Amino acid sequence: MPFPKPWLSPELVSAGRAPMHALEHPEQLLLDGLWDFELLDSPEAEPTGQWRQIRVPGAWTMQGTADLPQYTNIQMPFPQSPPEVPARNPTGRYRKNFTVPEAWRGQRLVLHVGAAESVLLVSVNGQQIGFSKDSHLAAEFELDGLLNDGENELLLTVVKFSDASFIEDQDQWWHGGLTRSVYLYRTPPNYLQDVAAVADFDPLTGDGTLELTVTVAGTDAQLPDGYRVRATLANQAPVEAELPSQQRKGFVLDPETVPDAALGDLDLPAAVYLSAAGIELDDRVEELVQGYHRATWRKPGEVQLRIQPGQVQPWSAELPQLYRLLVQLIDPEGQLTDETWIDVGFRRVAVDGRDLLVNGQRVWIQGVNRHDFDPHTGRTLDREQLHQQLAQLKRFNINAIRTSHYPNDPVFLELADRFGFYVIDEANIESHDWARSICDNPRYLGAFVDRVSRMILRDKNHPSVIIWSLGNESGSGANHDAAAGWARGYDPHRPLHYEGAINADWHSGHRQTDIVAPMYPPIQAIVAYAQHPAADRPLIMCEYQHAMGNSNGSLDDYWRAIRSTPGLQGGFIWELWDHGLDSEATGQYRYGGDFGDTPNDGNFCIDGLLFPDGTPHPAMHEVRRIFSPVEFESTANDLRRGILRLRNMQHFADLTGLAFSACLVRVDGEGDPLALAAAAGPGGIADVVLPDSWTEAFGSAQTIGLRLTVCTAGDLLWATAGTELAQLQLTVREPASVVASGGPGQALELDAEGLLRHPLLSSAPVLNFWRAPTDNDRLRFGGEAFGGSGLDAVQRDLEQVRWSADRSAAVVSSSYRTSTGFTIRHRQEIRSLLDGGVAIEETVEIPAGLEDLPRVGIMLALVPGFEYVEWLGEGPHESYPDRRAAAMPGRWRSSVAGLQVPYLRPQENGGRGRVHELDLSAGETSLQLRFDRGMQFSAAHFRTEDLVQTRHSWELAARPETFVYLDVVHRGLGTASVGPDVLPEYRIPSGTYSWAWSIR
């Protein structure tokens, strides 16, 4: 081994590893598939020779080994201090035999290991050739002189825990193994080592400029003179440049190029100093000075080329125009030696004061944080999976991705270029548990710079990458300054991002970040920053809207503030995935602690907009609606006058790429859709013509409003023509609320406790103040506010029943005592109706001291068999008071099971807001409920207690009864698991609540 115990040496980041580059090499010998594998207790344990087979790529923790996944958020999975690791340190040995193709003889051969967690040790044919750290960037090793003519043995040893683990302490599962592809590739002996392509776009002229820096290397110490580099952009004429000689010849004044005798006597060293001092020199002298600098400071094997194609179509997330660039290496005899293709996108990214500009335009960052994640493999995804993931995000109008918290799979960026996403590319640095110390620890200085620089070297040519990130939650120190300095020096064309730089002071940290990127700030704070006279950078939240369970309240409130406040440009929702694991593909997703992992942070990894299988949470529909490419400019009054105006919310695209249709929404359902024509440039207004008959219909009490559907107009890489992108509804009136009425009916039936008896009810209506705590409720309040209110265990006491003379009506007075001593007064006026129904008027008095309730309403249970629901109210998806931008008033239908949202940890779910009518059916039997106002409604085959007492959704056992919850007020959701709690306007204070309803 080149160095003893490299897994305990932060100063050592690699040995024998080839430089990082941005090129793809298509001639590969793929080594993916089944490998021989043995798992040792530590890197110093003696091999057993007991091999089994394991699949590469893939984490060994997901393939039936003795080392299982472990989940922690901030805390390390072991108690040692940096750089020490536990004695038991799972270490995997991977063995693969291969034979090099005959046609590759005489070529340069390179081993590419896409990713290894967390230290990779490489041996070929029994010879140790190097090691590498960084679990999310590839390591390459040259194999010249190491291979046999026949079969070769490759041994890759992966050490799970190391000094590097302390800077890979991200909020995710701890795995071990080879998680990306392994292959060999070949190049000629003299080859293109790297290409840096800076494709700039001038938004004022529309011209593009392509600056190329091409590095050429060879297996010999020096390249022969006479090699040339040729670059061809799309249909442009090629440009060429000869590589400078690698022989050190100094700088000589050539009389043929300097015909003026006076220049021949020039004191060149003096001219060099005068030029450096800012003295204006003769143009011919200045040219010689610059030639002197080029000759003196030239980099061996490097050449610059410039292509000026004139007018180009710029790249943006909306219109991701790419141009093919061919770079070729030509030998002294004029023969093609090597070549590579690169997709370039002309675009300019800049920070101008409080604005992040793309191509001169201030753009909205409608973003999400994304991990490389798969529930069955841990982290490994193939190209098709990545294609489907990113296509889904485009269809939900997400335009930006932060690669939290490490460089994602290279295919991700290739697709981001083609599909169109703005990407914050983040280095694999997070020392959350040791954030205060490692950022200034000189032993980790090289690791910080290595990880940032290698990410930039790999991803520099991707137009989708608009911002580099120095990592995440690692404090702020000298190591960040060093990494930032390298990034700014190498790539001055992109801004830097780092939240740690501004964590304590949003007006500080300029060395490390060009973006003010707070985590989980309240709306009040971001608006205050933007309005502060000292604010000098754009504010883009790197994390907000923690999507844990039934969450994402007030996303629309955030975006109202963002769109109305200069200096605010959006943010990245945390996060995309529920990280539930299911290695056996049973559908039984697991979280921290389910593998016997200790310590662990429970279900805190279940915090995404998507379930582990990729199914959207209801909050994704909220995202889609708020990020819609068009928005209503008209009001309800405009609609009544036949005026429909749409604003194009896009920055670069007009509306030709979208197709529109609309329908009338009535109390009895939707009308037939009608195709609409809408034309507007970026940010413009489209006036849409509606039929006269629709204008008349908007005056009818039966018409609720207009529903607009936005689809793709043509086939795209990520969607076929007609794919729905948004549904928007402009409501002209709420549905009328009518409680059943009529003359008195038969004698009312109440039980001994004054509760209603009904043949279709298995449990009488009673007051309800409790909900199965959401993750936000549980993590923010724990056993204090909600749990300490006593509302989960109320005791009802009947106080009085006053009957009418004919016993067709009664006034029932009762009280509900909480376990903490509060008394809630309840008064019911119950009347039987001639048609067999019952009308009820409710009055509830919440005493002072109970100031933040989960809900106020009633719950009842139906006899078995009621499986279908129809309602007039908001739908079709789950909605709550602070998450209802996507909710549309109308008439909707569902099965009871279809109302449920199977959040992995069971909690309050399935609510629909502002429901005025509710019909539940069991075959030919139905139960009709009517309300005097819009109610929050849910129905399920589970009781609240079932949800509270069950750890996983797949462990819930459905009951035959249908449990119905009807709330006059229901607390919002907020994002308090991490971030702001429910805003005051969505909370439930003490006071008197009254409503009326009927059942028949």
XYZ file of N, CA and C in Angstrom, residues 559-766:
624
model
N -44.599 32.217 -2.284
C -44.439 32.690 -3.658
C -45.156 34.006 -3.915
N -46.178 34.315 -3.160
C -46.743 35.660 -3.256
C -45.708 36.694 -2.823
N -44.970 36.376 -1.758
C -43.917 37.286 -1.304
C -42.773 37.345 -2.310
N -42.375 36.199 -2.848
C -41.252 36.157 -3.790
C -41.565 36.971 -5.040
N -42.747 36.792 -5.584
C -43.066 37.440 -6.856
C -43.356 38.932 -6.695
N -43.592 39.360 -5.492
C -43.925 40.769 -5.273
C -42.787 41.564 -4.648
N -41.649 40.920 -4.374
C -40.566 41.579 -3.656
C -39.268 41.500 -4.440
N -38.788 42.592 -5.015
C -37.483 42.565 -5.695
C -36.391 42.106 -4.742
N -35.491 41.291 -5.260
C -34.424 40.731 -4.440
C -34.673 39.300 -4.029
N -35.923 38.826 -4.147
C -36.266 37.423 -3.876
C -36.491 36.721 -5.194
N -35.919 35.517 -5.353
C -36.044 34.829 -6.640
C -36.458 33.370 -6.528
N -36.776 32.898 -5.332
C -37.268 31.530 -5.239
C -36.446 30.702 -4.286
N -36.361 29.417 -4.590
C -35.630 28.526 -3.710
C -35.802 27.082 -4.116
N -35.265 26.212 -3.264
C -35.237 24.778 -3.510
C -35.956 24.062 -2.370
N -37.090 23.454 -2.693
C -37.867 22.717 -1.693
C -37.046 21.540 -1.187
N -37.119 21.303 0.105
C -36.494 20.091 0.667
C -37.590 19.055 0.885
N -37.484 17.968 0.234
C -36.635 17.577 -0.852
C -37.464 16.760 -1.822
N -36.823 16.071 -2.755
C -37.563 15.349 -3.780
C -38.121 14.019 -3.283
N -37.330 13.253 -2.535
C -37.666 11.855 -2.250
C -38.002 11.599 -0.792
N -38.972 10.717 -0.557
C -39.044 9.956 0.687
C -38.002 8.846 0.578
N -37.026 8.836 1.479
C -35.932 7.878 1.366
C -36.266 6.570 2.095
N -37.394 5.977 1.760
C -37.743 4.683 2.320
C -37.087 3.572 1.519
N -36.475 2.621 2.206
C -35.737 1.541 1.539
C -36.558 0.255 1.504
N -36.378 -0.473 0.415
C -37.128 -1.721 0.207
C -36.295 -2.611 -0.701
N -35.261 -3.226 -0.138
C -34.316 -3.998 -0.945
C -34.959 -5.220 -1.586
N -36.059 -5.707 -1.013
C -36.695 -6.916 -1.545
C -37.905 -6.623 -2.413
N -38.164 -5.348 -2.683
C -39.247 -4.924 -3.579
C -40.602 -5.466 -3.140
N -40.882 -5.369 -1.838
C -42.167 -5.823 -1.303
C -43.170 -4.684 -1.167
N -42.710 -3.453 -1.342
C -43.564 -2.303 -1.092
C -43.607 -1.894 0.366
N -42.829 -2.563 1.207
C -42.776 -2.238 2.628
C -41.539 -1.380 2.886
N -41.716 -0.075 2.747
C -40.589 0.854 2.837
C -40.227 1.100 4.292
N -38.923 1.179 4.525
C -38.412 1.288 5.887
C -37.591 2.561 6.063
N -37.489 2.990 7.327
C -36.708 4.181 7.645
C -35.784 3.871 8.816
N -35.148 4.924 9.363
C -34.147 4.740 10.401
C -34.647 3.928 11.576
N -33.850 2.964 12.000
C -34.203 2.086 13.104
C -34.820 0.784 12.671
N -35.313 0.712 11.434
C -35.961 -0.509 10.967
C -34.967 -1.616 10.623
N -33.679 -1.268 10.553
C -32.659 -2.274 10.268
C -31.838 -2.588 11.511
N -32.363 -2.197 12.688
C -31.596 -2.372 13.908
C -30.440 -1.401 14.015
N -30.480 -0.354 13.205
C -29.374 0.601 13.161
C -29.440 1.549 14.353
N -28.312 1.652 15.033
C -28.183 2.524 16.207
C -26.833 3.225 16.155
N -26.809 4.546 16.331
C -27.950 5.448 16.488
C -28.682 5.640 15.164
N -29.877 6.211 15.255
C -30.628 6.525 14.043
C -31.530 7.720 14.314
N -32.040 8.294 13.253
C -32.937 9.445 13.363
C -34.310 9.156 12.775
N -34.750 7.913 12.941
C -36.133 7.555 12.652
C -36.567 7.872 11.242
N -37.745 8.447 11.135
C -38.333 8.694 9.813
C -38.014 10.080 9.283
N -36.979 10.719 9.831
C -36.622 12.053 9.352
C -36.140 12.030 7.898
N -35.820 10.851 7.394
C -35.431 10.726 5.984
C -36.651 10.586 5.074
N -37.832 10.525 5.652
C -39.062 10.417 4.859
C -39.614 11.835 4.722
N -39.016 12.594 3.812
C -39.267 14.035 3.791
C -39.281 14.595 2.371
N -39.919 13.855 1.464
C -39.878 14.280 0.078
C -41.233 14.570 -0.528
N -41.191 15.131 -1.726
C -42.393 15.372 -2.519
C -42.860 14.118 -3.237
N -41.994 13.108 -3.307
C -42.332 11.842 -3.963
C -42.219 10.706 -2.964
N -43.152 9.770 -3.042
C -42.991 8.523 -2.315
C -41.786 7.771 -2.883
N -41.264 6.779 -2.174
C -40.068 6.091 -2.668
C -40.222 5.499 -4.071
N -41.442 5.136 -4.457
C -41.634 4.560 -5.788
C -41.829 5.626 -6.863
N -41.726 6.910 -6.489
C -41.867 7.984 -7.458
C -43.266 8.550 -7.577
N -44.244 7.965 -6.877
C -45.602 8.514 -6.895
C -45.619 9.869 -6.204
N -46.265 10.880 -6.786
C -46.238 12.209 -6.168
C -47.057 12.274 -4.887
N -46.540 12.977 -3.901
C -47.362 13.426 -2.782
C -48.383 14.434 -3.311
N -49.488 14.620 -2.607
C -50.412 15.690 -3.013
C -49.747 17.056 -3.099
N -48.726 17.283 -2.287
C -48.045 18.583 -2.321
C -47.407 18.846 -3.682
N -47.089 17.807 -4.428
C -46.531 18.015 -5.776
C -47.529 18.719 -6.682
N -48.804 18.471 -6.490
C -49.808 19.158 -7.296
C -49.890 20.628 -6.904
N -49.646 20.908 -5.634
C -49.552 22.300 -5.197
C -48.366 22.982 -5.881
N -47.243 22.284 -5.919
C -46.056 22.795 -6.607
C -46.370 23.072 -8.073
N -46.993 22.110 -8.727
C -47.301 22.265 -10.155
C -48.183 23.481 -10.404
N -49.170 23.675 -9.548
C -50.074 24.814 -9.729
C -49.358 26.142 -9.515
N -48.571 26.248 -8.469
C -47.904 27.514 -8.152
C -46.832 27.839 -9.187
N -46.213 26.813 -9.763
C -45.171 27.014 -10.767
C -45.728 26.957 -12.193
N -47.016 27.113 -12.351
C -47.647 27.034 -13.668
C -46.994 28.004 -14.654
N -46.855 27.603 -15.929
C -46.255 28.507 -16.922
C -47.147 29.683 -17.295
N -48.421 29.632 -16.926
C -49.312 30.776 -17.142
C -50.077 31.028 -15.854
N -50.579 32.255 -15.731
C -51.357 32.613 -14.551
C -52.513 33.491 -14.993
N -53.610 33.393 -14.235
C -54.742 34.268 -14.520
C -54.364 35.722 -14.227
N -54.637 36.574 -15.164
C -54.518 38.008 -14.938
C -55.898 38.600 -14.647
N -56.936 37.897 -15.082
C -58.309 38.352 -14.872
C -58.777 38.021 -13.463
N -59.756 38.772 -13.020
C -60.448 38.488 -11.766
C -61.782 37.807 -12.080
N -62.476 37.391 -11.030
C -63.796 36.801 -11.221
C -64.751 37.798 -11.860
N -64.657 39.069 -11.481
C -65.516 40.087 -12.097
C -65.222 40.249 -13.587
N -63.938 40.164 -13.955
C -63.591 40.227 -15.378
C -64.255 39.081 -16.130
N -64.231 37.899 -15.517
C -64.793 36.727 -16.172
C -66.291 36.899 -16.396
N -66.974 37.484 -15.445
C -68.407 37.714 -15.612
C -68.686 38.661 -16.780
N -67.699 39.497 -17.106
C -67.847 40.402 -18.247
C -67.277 39.814 -19.527
N -66.880 38.540 -19.460
C -66.369 37.871 -20.654
C -64.918 38.152 -20.950
N -64.175 38.631 -19.962
C -62.769 38.981 -20.166
C -61.892 37.920 -19.519
N -61.055 37.257 -20.314
C -60.087 36.299 -19.792
C -58.703 36.699 -20.286
N -57.851 37.047 -19.349
C -56.472 37.399 -19.668
C -55.543 36.448 -18.932
N -54.516 36.000 -19.663
C -53.518 35.097 -19.097
C -52.155 35.762 -19.177
N -51.380 35.615 -18.102
C -50.002 36.101 -18.140
C -49.059 34.931 -18.405
N -48.166 35.113 -19.357
C -47.109 34.146 -19.608
C -46.047 34.319 -18.537
N -45.889 33.326 -17.677
C -44.946 33.417 -16.570
C -43.534 33.016 -16.974
N -43.332 32.654 -18.232
C -42.022 32.243 -18.703
C -41.166 33.468 -19.025
N -39.854 33.280 -18.947
C -38.927 34.388 -19.170
C -38.399 34.443 -20.597
N -38.377 33.307 -21.297
C -37.755 33.258 -22.617
C -38.668 32.687 -23.699
N -39.638 31.895 -23.316
C -40.495 31.209 -24.285
C -41.825 31.942 -24.437
N -42.328 31.987 -25.675
C -43.686 32.483 -25.859
C -44.663 31.334 -25.618
N -45.924 31.540 -25.956
C -46.945 30.536 -25.639
C -47.168 29.519 -26.746
N -46.368 29.571 -27.796
C -46.594 28.624 -28.903
C -46.324 27.183 -28.491
N -45.526 26.973 -27.463
C -45.251 25.610 -27.017
C -46.320 25.027 -26.122
N -47.383 25.810 -25.863
C -48.440 25.363 -24.965
C -49.768 25.310 -25.689
N -50.615 24.386 -25.266
C -51.981 24.270 -25.788
C -52.949 24.466 -24.636
N -54.064 25.144 -24.920
C -54.997 25.530 -23.867
C -56.393 25.003 -24.169
N -57.067 24.582 -23.137
C -58.489 24.255 -23.232
C -59.139 24.660 -21.923
N -60.444 24.868 -21.977
C -61.162 25.296 -20.777
C -62.542 24.660 -20.770
N -63.127 24.619 -19.588
C -64.499 24.136 -19.453
C -65.190 24.934 -18.362
N -66.495 24.972 -18.426
C -67.288 25.548 -17.356
C -67.400 24.537 -16.224
N -67.294 25.013 -15.010
C -67.477 24.167 -13.837
C -68.806 24.553 -13.205
N -69.698 23.572 -13.139
C -71.026 23.802 -12.574
C -71.213 22.967 -11.310
N -72.294 23.270 -10.636
C -72.591 22.537 -9.414
C -72.772 21.052 -9.700
N -73.294 20.732 -10.875
C -73.527 19.322 -11.199
C -72.370 18.680 -11.946
N -71.257 19.377 -12.146
C -70.097 18.778 -12.798
C -69.477 19.708 -13.822
N -68.602 19.153 -14.649
C -67.878 19.936 -15.639
C -68.599 19.900 -16.977
N -68.474 21.011 -17.731
C -68.945 21.045 -19.098
C -67.911 20.481 -20.052
N -68.242 20.459 -21.338
C -67.316 19.951 -22.346
C -66.151 20.914 -22.513
N -64.941 20.371 -22.724
C -63.786 21.261 -22.906
C -63.828 21.958 -24.261
N -63.276 23.162 -24.278
C -63.208 23.971 -25.485
C -61.770 24.425 -25.678
N -61.216 24.164 -26.872
C -59.867 24.620 -27.163
C -59.836 26.140 -27.259
N -58.788 26.745 -26.670
C -58.635 28.190 -26.669
C -57.325 28.577 -27.337
N -57.331 29.732 -27.970
C -56.117 30.268 -28.591
C -55.572 31.362 -27.695
N -54.263 31.296 -27.404
C -53.620 32.306 -26.567
C -52.234 32.581 -27.122
N -51.908 33.836 -27.320
C -50.606 34.232 -27.856
C -50.038 35.350 -27.004
N -48.786 35.168 -26.551
C -48.095 36.202 -25.776
C -46.618 35.869 -25.744
N -45.802 36.902 -25.771
C -44.375 36.713 -25.632
C -43.993 36.453 -24.193
N -42.699 36.245 -23.927
C -42.251 36.013 -22.554
C -42.688 37.134 -21.618
N -43.378 36.783 -20.546
C -43.854 37.759 -19.587
C -45.044 38.568 -20.040
N -45.564 38.265 -21.244
C -46.639 39.065 -21.810
C -48.020 38.600 -21.402
N -49.033 39.353 -21.878
C -50.431 39.091 -21.568
C -51.141 38.601 -22.823
N -51.906 37.536 -22.663
C -52.723 37.012 -23.758
C -54.185 37.315 -23.465
N -54.880 37.923 -24.422
C -56.326 38.127 -24.337
C -57.004 36.962 -25.032
N -57.838 36.256 -24.299
C -58.459 35.038 -24.794
C -59.944 35.294 -25.026
N -60.429 34.892 -26.196
C -61.834 35.084 -26.550
C -62.645 33.901 -26.038
N -63.714 34.204 -25.298
C -64.622 33.179 -24.787
C -65.956 33.265 -25.512
N -66.673 32.151 -25.625
C -67.996 32.185 -26.255
C -68.967 33.068 -25.458
N -69.874 33.721 -26.164
C -70.875 34.558 -25.488
C -71.715 33.743 -24.513
N -71.958 32.483 -24.887
C -72.781 31.641 -24.011
C -72.109 31.414 -22.664
N -70.785 31.408 -22.641
C -70.072 31.237 -21.377
C -70.235 32.472 -20.501
N -70.168 33.641 -21.128
C -70.341 34.873 -20.365
C -71.697 34.876 -19.671
N -72.716 34.426 -20.387
C -74.046 34.338 -19.786
C -74.057 33.313 -18.655
N -73.349 32.202 -18.872
C -73.351 31.143 -17.859
C -72.703 31.603 -16.555
N -71.743 32.507 -16.645
C -71.083 32.969 -15.428
C -72.040 33.741 -14.519
N -73.156 34.165 -15.057
C -74.152 34.845 -14.236
C -75.101 33.903 -13.538
N -75.032 32.617 -13.863
C -75.934 31.636 -13.286
C -75.430 31.156 -11.933
N -76.380 30.955 -11.002
C -76.012 30.432 -9.686
C -75.505 29.003 -9.764
N -75.738 28.310 -10.867
C -75.279 26.932 -11.041
C -73.835 26.851 -11.519
N -73.254 27.971 -11.913
C -71.889 27.980 -12.441
C -70.919 28.388 -11.345
N -69.912 27.569 -11.141
C -68.892 27.845 -10.129
C -67.756 28.673 -10.722
N -67.331 28.357 -11.959
C -66.232 29.104 -12.550
C -65.728 28.469 -13.819
N -64.501 28.824 -14.178
C -63.848 28.339 -15.397
C -62.594 27.582 -15.004
N -62.433 26.403 -15.591
C -61.237 25.593 -15.343
C -60.392 25.558 -16.617
N -59.154 25.984 -16.492
C -58.220 26.055 -17.619
C -57.209 24.928 -17.511
N -56.994 24.212 -18.600
C -56.001 23.142 -18.651
C -54.892 23.558 -19.607
N -53.655 23.434 -19.162
C -52.480 23.807 -19.945
C -51.701 22.540 -20.261
N -51.430 22.325 -21.545
C -50.738 21.114 -21.992
C -49.582 21.477 -22.919
N -48.725 20.509 -23.165
C -47.690 20.696 -24.174
C -48.344 20.670 -25.555
N -47.885 21.561 -26.424
C -48.456 21.629 -27.776
C -47.834 20.624 -28.722
N -46.620 20.194 -28.453
C -45.931 19.240 -29.317
C -45.128 18.259 -28.502
N -44.536 17.308 -29.198
C -43.704 16.311 -28.530
C -42.396 16.956 -28.064
N -41.989 16.602 -26.860
C -40.737 17.078 -26.284
C -39.949 15.883 -25.773
N -38.702 16.113 -25.397
C -37.892 15.020 -24.869
C -38.510 14.423 -23.616
N -39.241 15.231 -22.876
C -39.743 14.804 -21.576
C -41.263 14.639 -21.550
N -41.929 14.825 -22.665
C -43.390 14.698 -22.678
C -43.877 14.612 -24.115
N -44.962 13.887 -24.306
C -45.610 13.853 -25.606
C -46.594 15.015 -25.710
N -47.009 15.315 -26.910
C -47.989 16.381 -27.121
C -49.256 16.074 -26.323
N -49.806 17.106 -25.703
C -51.019 16.933 -24.919
C -50.786 16.569 -23.469
N -49.512 16.515 -23.025
C -49.228 16.231 -21.609
C -49.642 17.419 -20.749
N -50.407 17.144 -19.726
C -50.917 18.214 -18.870
C -49.813 18.790 -17.993
N -49.720 20.115 -17.978
C -48.742 20.822 -17.165
C -49.376 21.579 -16.006
N -50.630 21.933 -16.147
C -51.283 22.689 -15.073
C -52.782 22.700 -15.292
N -53.506 22.796 -14.187
C -54.928 23.114 -14.201
C -55.137 24.290 -13.271
N -55.802 25.317 -13.795
C -56.072 26.524 -13.030
C -57.570 26.753 -13.038
N -58.097 27.193 -11.945
C -59.522 27.481 -11.902
C -59.752 28.888 -11.389
N -60.575 29.619 -12.143
C -61.014 30.946 -11.729
C -62.464 30.821 -11.284
N -62.680 30.996 -10.002
C -63.988 30.762 -9.405
C -64.777 32.067 -9.346
N -66.002 32.031 -9.867
C -66.847 33.229 -9.829
C -67.741 33.241 -8.597
N -68.013 32.075 -8.048
C -68.810 32.015 -6.814
C -68.598 30.662 -6.138
N -68.664 30.677 -4.843
C -68.629 29.441 -4.078
C -69.957 28.714 -4.238
N -69.955 27.392 -4.191
C -71.233 26.663 -4.232
C -72.121 27.088 -3.067
N -73.415 27.162 -3.334
C -74.356 27.538 -2.277
C -74.407 26.455 -1.213
N -74.485 26.883 0.037
C -74.582 25.952 1.154
C -76.040 25.869 1.597
N -76.615 24.697 1.493
C -78.026 24.510 1.846
C -78.147 23.304 2.766
N -78.574 23.550 3.979
C -78.836 22.469 4.920
C -80.265 21.991 4.721
N -80.455 20.681 4.744
C -81.799 20.133 4.554
C -82.756 20.714 5.590
N -83.960 20.970 5.144
C -84.962 21.558 6.044
C -86.315 20.916 5.765
N -87.305 21.370 6.464
C -88.648 20.832 6.287
C -89.341 20.687 7.617
N -90.616 20.311 7.552
C -91.410 20.168 8.766
C -90.896 19.048 9.643
N -91.358 19.023 10.872
C -90.889 17.997 11.799
C -91.281 16.607 11.348
N -90.392 15.686 11.595
C -90.641 14.298 11.215
C -90.992 13.464 12.417
N -90.576 12.224 12.375
C -90.885 11.312 13.466
C -90.079 11.675 14.698
N -90.383 10.997 15.747
C -89.682 11.257 17.003
C -88.189 11.017 16.831
N -87.448 11.917 17.380
C -85.999 11.856 17.306
C -85.488 10.737 18.208
N -84.465 10.032 17.740
C -83.891 8.950 18.543
C -82.531 9.363 19.067
N -82.429 9.469 20.384
C -81.165 9.722 21.059
C -80.905 8.605 22.050
N -79.635 8.314 22.287
C -79.337 7.288 23.293
C -79.260 7.933 24.667
N -78.877 7.132 25.637
C -78.880 7.610 27.022
C -77.886 8.747 27.247
N -76.919 8.887 26.356
C -75.930 9.957 26.497
C -76.283 11.173 25.659
N -77.505 11.171 25.077
C -77.922 12.290 24.269
C -77.296 12.316 22.893
N -76.834 11.160 22.432
C -76.194 11.059 21.121
C -77.180 10.508 20.104
N -77.062 10.985 18.877
C -77.984 10.631 17.814
C -77.869 9.155 17.457
N -79.046 8.541 17.313
C -79.108 7.179 16.774
C -79.573 7.231 15.335
N -78.896 6.444 14.497
C -79.257 6.410 13.070
C -78.904 5.029 12.555
N -79.783 4.425 11.730
C -79.521 3.044 11.298
C -78.246 2.881 10.477
N -77.749 3.958 9.865
C -76.545 3.844 9.041
C -75.276 4.232 9.793
N -75.443 4.604 11.050
C -74.280 5.003 11.843
C -73.915 3.907 12.828
N -72.628 3.527 12.800
C -72.156 2.588 13.818
C -71.610 3.328 15.023
N -71.372 4.614 14.863
C -70.915 5.434 15.968
C -71.507 6.820 15.784
N -72.120 7.345 16.840
C -72.841 8.613 16.752
C -71.880 9.781 16.572
N -72.355 10.881 15.998
C -71.512 12.068 15.872
C -71.146 12.627 17.239
N -69.861 12.866 17.444
C -69.363 13.508 18.656
C -68.322 14.545 18.254
